[in-house]
PDB file of C-alpha atoms and ligand atoms in Angstrom:
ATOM      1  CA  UNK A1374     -16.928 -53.756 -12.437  1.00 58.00           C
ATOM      2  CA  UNK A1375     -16.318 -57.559 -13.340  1.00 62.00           C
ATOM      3  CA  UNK A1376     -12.771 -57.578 -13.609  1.00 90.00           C
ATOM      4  CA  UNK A1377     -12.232 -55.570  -9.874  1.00 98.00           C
ATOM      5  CA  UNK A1378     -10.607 -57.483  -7.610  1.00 98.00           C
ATOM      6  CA  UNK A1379     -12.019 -56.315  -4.414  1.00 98.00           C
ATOM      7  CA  UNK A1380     -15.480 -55.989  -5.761  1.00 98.00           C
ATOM      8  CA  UNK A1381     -15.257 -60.068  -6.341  1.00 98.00           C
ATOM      9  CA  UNK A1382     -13.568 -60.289  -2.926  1.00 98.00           C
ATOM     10  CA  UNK A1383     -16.612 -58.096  -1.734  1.00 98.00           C
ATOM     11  CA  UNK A1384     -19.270 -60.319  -4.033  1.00 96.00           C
ATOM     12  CA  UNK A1385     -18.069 -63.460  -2.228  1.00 95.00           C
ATOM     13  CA  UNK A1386     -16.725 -64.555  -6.179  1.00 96.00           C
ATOM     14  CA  UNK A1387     -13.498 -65.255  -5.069  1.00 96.00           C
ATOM     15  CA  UNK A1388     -11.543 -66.019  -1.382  1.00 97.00           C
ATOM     16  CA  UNK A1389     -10.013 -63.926   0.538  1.00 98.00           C
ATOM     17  CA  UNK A1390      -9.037 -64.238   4.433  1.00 98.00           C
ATOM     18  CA  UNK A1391     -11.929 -62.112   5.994  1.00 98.00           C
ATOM     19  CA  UNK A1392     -11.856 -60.465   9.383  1.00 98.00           C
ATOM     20  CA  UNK A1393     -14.698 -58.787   9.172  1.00 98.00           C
ATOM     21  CA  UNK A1394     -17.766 -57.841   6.989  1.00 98.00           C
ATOM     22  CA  UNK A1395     -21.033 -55.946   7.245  1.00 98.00           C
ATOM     23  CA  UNK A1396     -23.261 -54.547   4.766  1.00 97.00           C
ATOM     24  CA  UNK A1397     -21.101 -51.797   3.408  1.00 97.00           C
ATOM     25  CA  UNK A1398     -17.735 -52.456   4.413  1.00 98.00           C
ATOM     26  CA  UNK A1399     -15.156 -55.512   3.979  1.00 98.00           C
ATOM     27  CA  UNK A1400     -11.767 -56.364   5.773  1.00 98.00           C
ATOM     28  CA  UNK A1401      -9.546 -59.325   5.122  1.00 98.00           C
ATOM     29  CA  UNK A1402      -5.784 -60.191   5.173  1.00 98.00           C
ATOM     30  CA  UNK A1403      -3.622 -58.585   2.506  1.00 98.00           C
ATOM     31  CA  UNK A1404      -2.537 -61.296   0.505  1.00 98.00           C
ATOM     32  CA  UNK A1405       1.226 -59.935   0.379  1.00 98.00           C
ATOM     33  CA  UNK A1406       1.649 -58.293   3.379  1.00 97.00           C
ATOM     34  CA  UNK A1407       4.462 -55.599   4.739  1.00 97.00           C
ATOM     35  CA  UNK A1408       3.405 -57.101   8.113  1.00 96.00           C
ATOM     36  CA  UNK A1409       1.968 -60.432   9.351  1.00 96.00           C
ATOM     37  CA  UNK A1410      -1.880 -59.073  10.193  1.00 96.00           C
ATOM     38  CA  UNK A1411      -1.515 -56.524   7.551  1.00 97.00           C
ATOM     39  CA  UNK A1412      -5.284 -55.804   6.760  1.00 98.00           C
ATOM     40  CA  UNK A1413      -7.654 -54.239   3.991  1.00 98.00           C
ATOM     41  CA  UNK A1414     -10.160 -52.131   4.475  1.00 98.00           C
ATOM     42  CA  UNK A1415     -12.589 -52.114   1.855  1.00 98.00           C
ATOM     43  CA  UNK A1416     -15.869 -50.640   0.623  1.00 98.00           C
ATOM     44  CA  UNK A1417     -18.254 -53.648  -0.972  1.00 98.00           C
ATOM     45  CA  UNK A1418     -19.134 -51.056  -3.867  1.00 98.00           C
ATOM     46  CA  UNK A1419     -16.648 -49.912  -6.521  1.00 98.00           C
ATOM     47  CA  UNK A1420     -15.425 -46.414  -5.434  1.00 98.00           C
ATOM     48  CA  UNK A1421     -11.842 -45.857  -6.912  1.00 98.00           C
ATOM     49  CA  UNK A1422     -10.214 -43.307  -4.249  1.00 98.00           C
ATOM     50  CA  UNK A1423     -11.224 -41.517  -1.533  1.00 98.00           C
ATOM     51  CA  UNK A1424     -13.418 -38.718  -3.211  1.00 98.00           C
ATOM     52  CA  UNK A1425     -15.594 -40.823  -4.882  1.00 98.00           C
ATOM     53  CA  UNK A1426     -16.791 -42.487  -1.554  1.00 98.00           C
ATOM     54  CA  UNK A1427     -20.191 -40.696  -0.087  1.00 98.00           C
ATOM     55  CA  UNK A1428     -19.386 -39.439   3.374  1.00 98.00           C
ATOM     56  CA  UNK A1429     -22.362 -42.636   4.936  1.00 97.00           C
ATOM     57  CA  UNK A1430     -19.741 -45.126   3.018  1.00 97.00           C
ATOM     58  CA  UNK A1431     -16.480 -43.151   4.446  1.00 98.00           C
ATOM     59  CA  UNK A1432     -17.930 -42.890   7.729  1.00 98.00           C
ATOM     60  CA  UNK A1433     -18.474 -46.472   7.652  1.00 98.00           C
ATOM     61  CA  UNK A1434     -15.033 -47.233   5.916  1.00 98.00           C
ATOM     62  CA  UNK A1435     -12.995 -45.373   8.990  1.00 98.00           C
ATOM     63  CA  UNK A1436     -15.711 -47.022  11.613  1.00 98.00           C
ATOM     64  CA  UNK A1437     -14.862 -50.517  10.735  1.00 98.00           C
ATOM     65  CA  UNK A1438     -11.338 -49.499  10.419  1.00 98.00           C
ATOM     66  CA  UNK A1439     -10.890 -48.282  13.496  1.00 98.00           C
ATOM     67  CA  UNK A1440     -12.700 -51.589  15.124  1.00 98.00           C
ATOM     68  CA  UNK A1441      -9.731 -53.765  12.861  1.00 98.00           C
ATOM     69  CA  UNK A1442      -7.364 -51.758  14.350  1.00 98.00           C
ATOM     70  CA  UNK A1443      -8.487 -52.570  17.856  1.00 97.00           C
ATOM     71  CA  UNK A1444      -9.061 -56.207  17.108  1.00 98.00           C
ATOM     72  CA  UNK A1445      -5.935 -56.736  15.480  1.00 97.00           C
ATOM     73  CA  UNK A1446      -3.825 -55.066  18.350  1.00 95.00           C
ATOM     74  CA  UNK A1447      -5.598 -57.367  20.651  1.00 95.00           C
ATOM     75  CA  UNK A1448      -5.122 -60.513  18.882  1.00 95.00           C
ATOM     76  CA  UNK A1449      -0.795 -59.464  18.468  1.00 92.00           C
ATOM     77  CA  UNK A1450      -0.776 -57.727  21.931  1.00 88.00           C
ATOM     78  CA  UNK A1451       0.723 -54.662  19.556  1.00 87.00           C
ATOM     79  CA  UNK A1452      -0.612 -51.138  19.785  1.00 92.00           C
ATOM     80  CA  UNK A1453       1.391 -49.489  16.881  1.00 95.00           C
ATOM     81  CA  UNK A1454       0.033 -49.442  13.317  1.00 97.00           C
ATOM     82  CA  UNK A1455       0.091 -47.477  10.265  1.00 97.00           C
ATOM     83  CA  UNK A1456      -2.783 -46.376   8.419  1.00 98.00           C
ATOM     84  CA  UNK A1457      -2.391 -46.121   4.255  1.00 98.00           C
ATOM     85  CA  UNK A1458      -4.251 -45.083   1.986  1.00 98.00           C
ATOM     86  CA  UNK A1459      -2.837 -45.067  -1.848  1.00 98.00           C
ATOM     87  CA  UNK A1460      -5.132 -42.820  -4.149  1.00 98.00           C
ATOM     88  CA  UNK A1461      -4.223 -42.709  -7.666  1.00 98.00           C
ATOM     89  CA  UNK A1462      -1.485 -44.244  -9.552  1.00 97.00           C
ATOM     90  CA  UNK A1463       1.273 -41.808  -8.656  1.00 97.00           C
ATOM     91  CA  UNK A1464       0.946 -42.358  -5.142  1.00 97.00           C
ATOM     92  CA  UNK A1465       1.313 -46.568  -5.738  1.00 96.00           C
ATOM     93  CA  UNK A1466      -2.494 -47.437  -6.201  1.00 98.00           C
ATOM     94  CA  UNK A1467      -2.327 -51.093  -7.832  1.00 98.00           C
ATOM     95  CA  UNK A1468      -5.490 -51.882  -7.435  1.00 98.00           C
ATOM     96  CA  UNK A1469      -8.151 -48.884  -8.735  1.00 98.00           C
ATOM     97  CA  UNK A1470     -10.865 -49.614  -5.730  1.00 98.00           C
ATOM     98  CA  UNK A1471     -10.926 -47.729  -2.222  1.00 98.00           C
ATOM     99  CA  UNK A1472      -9.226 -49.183   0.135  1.00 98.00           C
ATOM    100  CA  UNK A1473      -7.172 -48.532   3.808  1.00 98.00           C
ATOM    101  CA  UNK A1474      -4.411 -50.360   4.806  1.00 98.00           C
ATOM    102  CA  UNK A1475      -3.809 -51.134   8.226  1.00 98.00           C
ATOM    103  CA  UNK A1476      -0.036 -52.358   9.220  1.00 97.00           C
ATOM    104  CA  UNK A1477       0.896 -53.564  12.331  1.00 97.00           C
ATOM    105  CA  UNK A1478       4.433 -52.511  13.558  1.00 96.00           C
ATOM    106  CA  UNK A1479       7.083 -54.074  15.618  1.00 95.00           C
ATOM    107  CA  UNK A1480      10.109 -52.859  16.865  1.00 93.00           C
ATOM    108  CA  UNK A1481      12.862 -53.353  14.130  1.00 91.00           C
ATOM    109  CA  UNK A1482      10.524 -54.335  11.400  1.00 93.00           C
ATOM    110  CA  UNK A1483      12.397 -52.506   8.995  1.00 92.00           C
ATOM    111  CA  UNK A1484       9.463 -51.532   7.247  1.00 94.00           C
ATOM    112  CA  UNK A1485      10.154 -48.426   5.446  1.00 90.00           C
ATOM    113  CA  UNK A1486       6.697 -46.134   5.664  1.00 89.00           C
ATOM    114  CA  UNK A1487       8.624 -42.397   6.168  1.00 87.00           C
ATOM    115  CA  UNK A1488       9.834 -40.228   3.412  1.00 90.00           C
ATOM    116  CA  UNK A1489      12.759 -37.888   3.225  1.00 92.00           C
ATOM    117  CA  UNK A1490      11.804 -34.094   3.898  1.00 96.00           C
ATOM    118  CA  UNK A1491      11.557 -31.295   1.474  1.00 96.00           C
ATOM    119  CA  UNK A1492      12.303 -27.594   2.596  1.00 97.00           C
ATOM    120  CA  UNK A1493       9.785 -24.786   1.824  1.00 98.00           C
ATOM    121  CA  UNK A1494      11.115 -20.751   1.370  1.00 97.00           C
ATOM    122  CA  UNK A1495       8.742 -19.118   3.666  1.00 98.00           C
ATOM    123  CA  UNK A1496       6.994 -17.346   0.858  1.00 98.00           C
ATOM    124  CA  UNK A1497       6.814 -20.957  -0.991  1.00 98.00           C
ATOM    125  CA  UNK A1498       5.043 -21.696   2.264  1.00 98.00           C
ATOM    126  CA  UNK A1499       2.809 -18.819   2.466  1.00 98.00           C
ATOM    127  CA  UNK A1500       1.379 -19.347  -1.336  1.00 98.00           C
ATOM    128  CA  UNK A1501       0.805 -23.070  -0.342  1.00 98.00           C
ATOM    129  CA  UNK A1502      -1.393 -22.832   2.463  1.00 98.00           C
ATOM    130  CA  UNK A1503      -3.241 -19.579   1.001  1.00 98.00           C
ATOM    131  CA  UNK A1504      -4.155 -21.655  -2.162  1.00 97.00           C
ATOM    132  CA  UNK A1505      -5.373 -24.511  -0.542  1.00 97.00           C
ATOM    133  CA  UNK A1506      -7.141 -22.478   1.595  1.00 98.00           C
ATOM    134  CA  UNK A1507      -9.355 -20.915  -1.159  1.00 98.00           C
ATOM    135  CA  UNK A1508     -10.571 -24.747  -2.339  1.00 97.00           C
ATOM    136  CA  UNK A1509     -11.693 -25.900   1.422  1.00 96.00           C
TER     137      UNK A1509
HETATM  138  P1  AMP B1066      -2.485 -50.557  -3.324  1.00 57.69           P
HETATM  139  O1  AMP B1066      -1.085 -50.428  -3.842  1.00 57.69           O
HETATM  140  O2  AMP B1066      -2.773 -49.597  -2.198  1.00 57.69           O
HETATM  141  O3  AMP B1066      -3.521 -50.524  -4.429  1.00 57.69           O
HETATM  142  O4  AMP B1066      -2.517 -51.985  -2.644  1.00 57.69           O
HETATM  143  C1  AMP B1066      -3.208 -53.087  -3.140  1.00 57.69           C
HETATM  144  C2  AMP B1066      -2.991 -54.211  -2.155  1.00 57.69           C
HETATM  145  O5  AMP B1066      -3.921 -55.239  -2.466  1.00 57.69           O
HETATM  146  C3  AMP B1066      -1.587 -54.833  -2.200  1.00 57.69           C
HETATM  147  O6  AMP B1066      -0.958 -54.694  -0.923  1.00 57.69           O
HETATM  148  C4  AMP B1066      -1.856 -56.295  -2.561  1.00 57.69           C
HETATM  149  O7  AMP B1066      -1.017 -57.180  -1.869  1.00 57.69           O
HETATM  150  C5  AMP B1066      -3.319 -56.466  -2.154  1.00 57.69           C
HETATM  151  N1  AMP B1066      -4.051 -57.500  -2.878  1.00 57.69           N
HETATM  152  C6  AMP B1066      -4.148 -57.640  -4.229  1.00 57.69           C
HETATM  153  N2  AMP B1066      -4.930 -58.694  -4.532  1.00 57.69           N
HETATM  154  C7  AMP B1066      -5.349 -59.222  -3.359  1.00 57.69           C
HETATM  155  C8  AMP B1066      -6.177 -60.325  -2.997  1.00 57.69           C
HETATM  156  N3  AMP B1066      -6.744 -61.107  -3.924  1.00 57.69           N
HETATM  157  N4  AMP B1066      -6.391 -60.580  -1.687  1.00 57.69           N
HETATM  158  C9  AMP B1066      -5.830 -59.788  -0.737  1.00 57.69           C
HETATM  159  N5  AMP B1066      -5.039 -58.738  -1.014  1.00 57.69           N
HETATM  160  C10 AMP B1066      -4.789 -58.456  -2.298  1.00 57.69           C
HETATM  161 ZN1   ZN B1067     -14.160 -52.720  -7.387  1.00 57.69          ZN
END
């Protein structure tokens, strides 16, 4: 995967702002970010979304995560953040390797994270969760 981005990040080919880094996992500043301390959560190998990551790797992933969050809050005194997680192109993945964003909020940031709502029929409801429910 020469030409990833994070996987040279993760190979130490090219600079990024690290926070923190262990055998599996990688976290440094987001290099445009939607919030000063905006961070990256990263597995070092090449694992384009979420289902292609081996539950040891995800379990790491969210473990490191969560200690990011708890650092970052600490070092900005700020206890609200919002975790993101783009997987595939229609949901705004730029960048085709695993990763969680964690974003620091702050009151009248003007960040714009929420969507508008859609309205389900109750049947249209019904045959949602009953399909998805087959598949888990
Ligand atoms: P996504 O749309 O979820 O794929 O987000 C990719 C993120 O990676 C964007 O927020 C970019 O700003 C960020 N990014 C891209 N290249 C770099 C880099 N070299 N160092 C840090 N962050 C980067
Ligand atoms: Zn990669």
């Amino acid at each position: 995967m020469g030409e990833c981005i994070f996987c040279r990040i993760a190979d130490g080919k090219i600079p990024a702002a690290k926070v923190y880094e262990d055998d599996s996992t990688i976290s440094f500043l987001d290099i445009m970010p939607a919030n000063k301390g905006h961070c990256l959560v990263v597995p070092k190998k090449h694992y384009e979304t979420l289902l292609d990551i081996p539950d040891e790797d995800l379990k790491n992933l969210i473990t490191v995560t969560k200690k990011v969050v708890k650092a970052l809050s600490l070092s900005i005194g700020n206890g609200s953040y919002n975790l993101v997680m783009n997987n595939g192109k229609e949901a705004g993945q730029l960048v085709a390797h695993a990763h969680i964003h964690i974003i620091p909020r702050f009151k009248s940031d003007r960040l714009r994270i929420k969507w508008s709502h859609k309205k389900y029929t109750d049947k249209e409801m019904k045959d949602v969760q009953e399909k998805i429910k087959k598949f888990v």
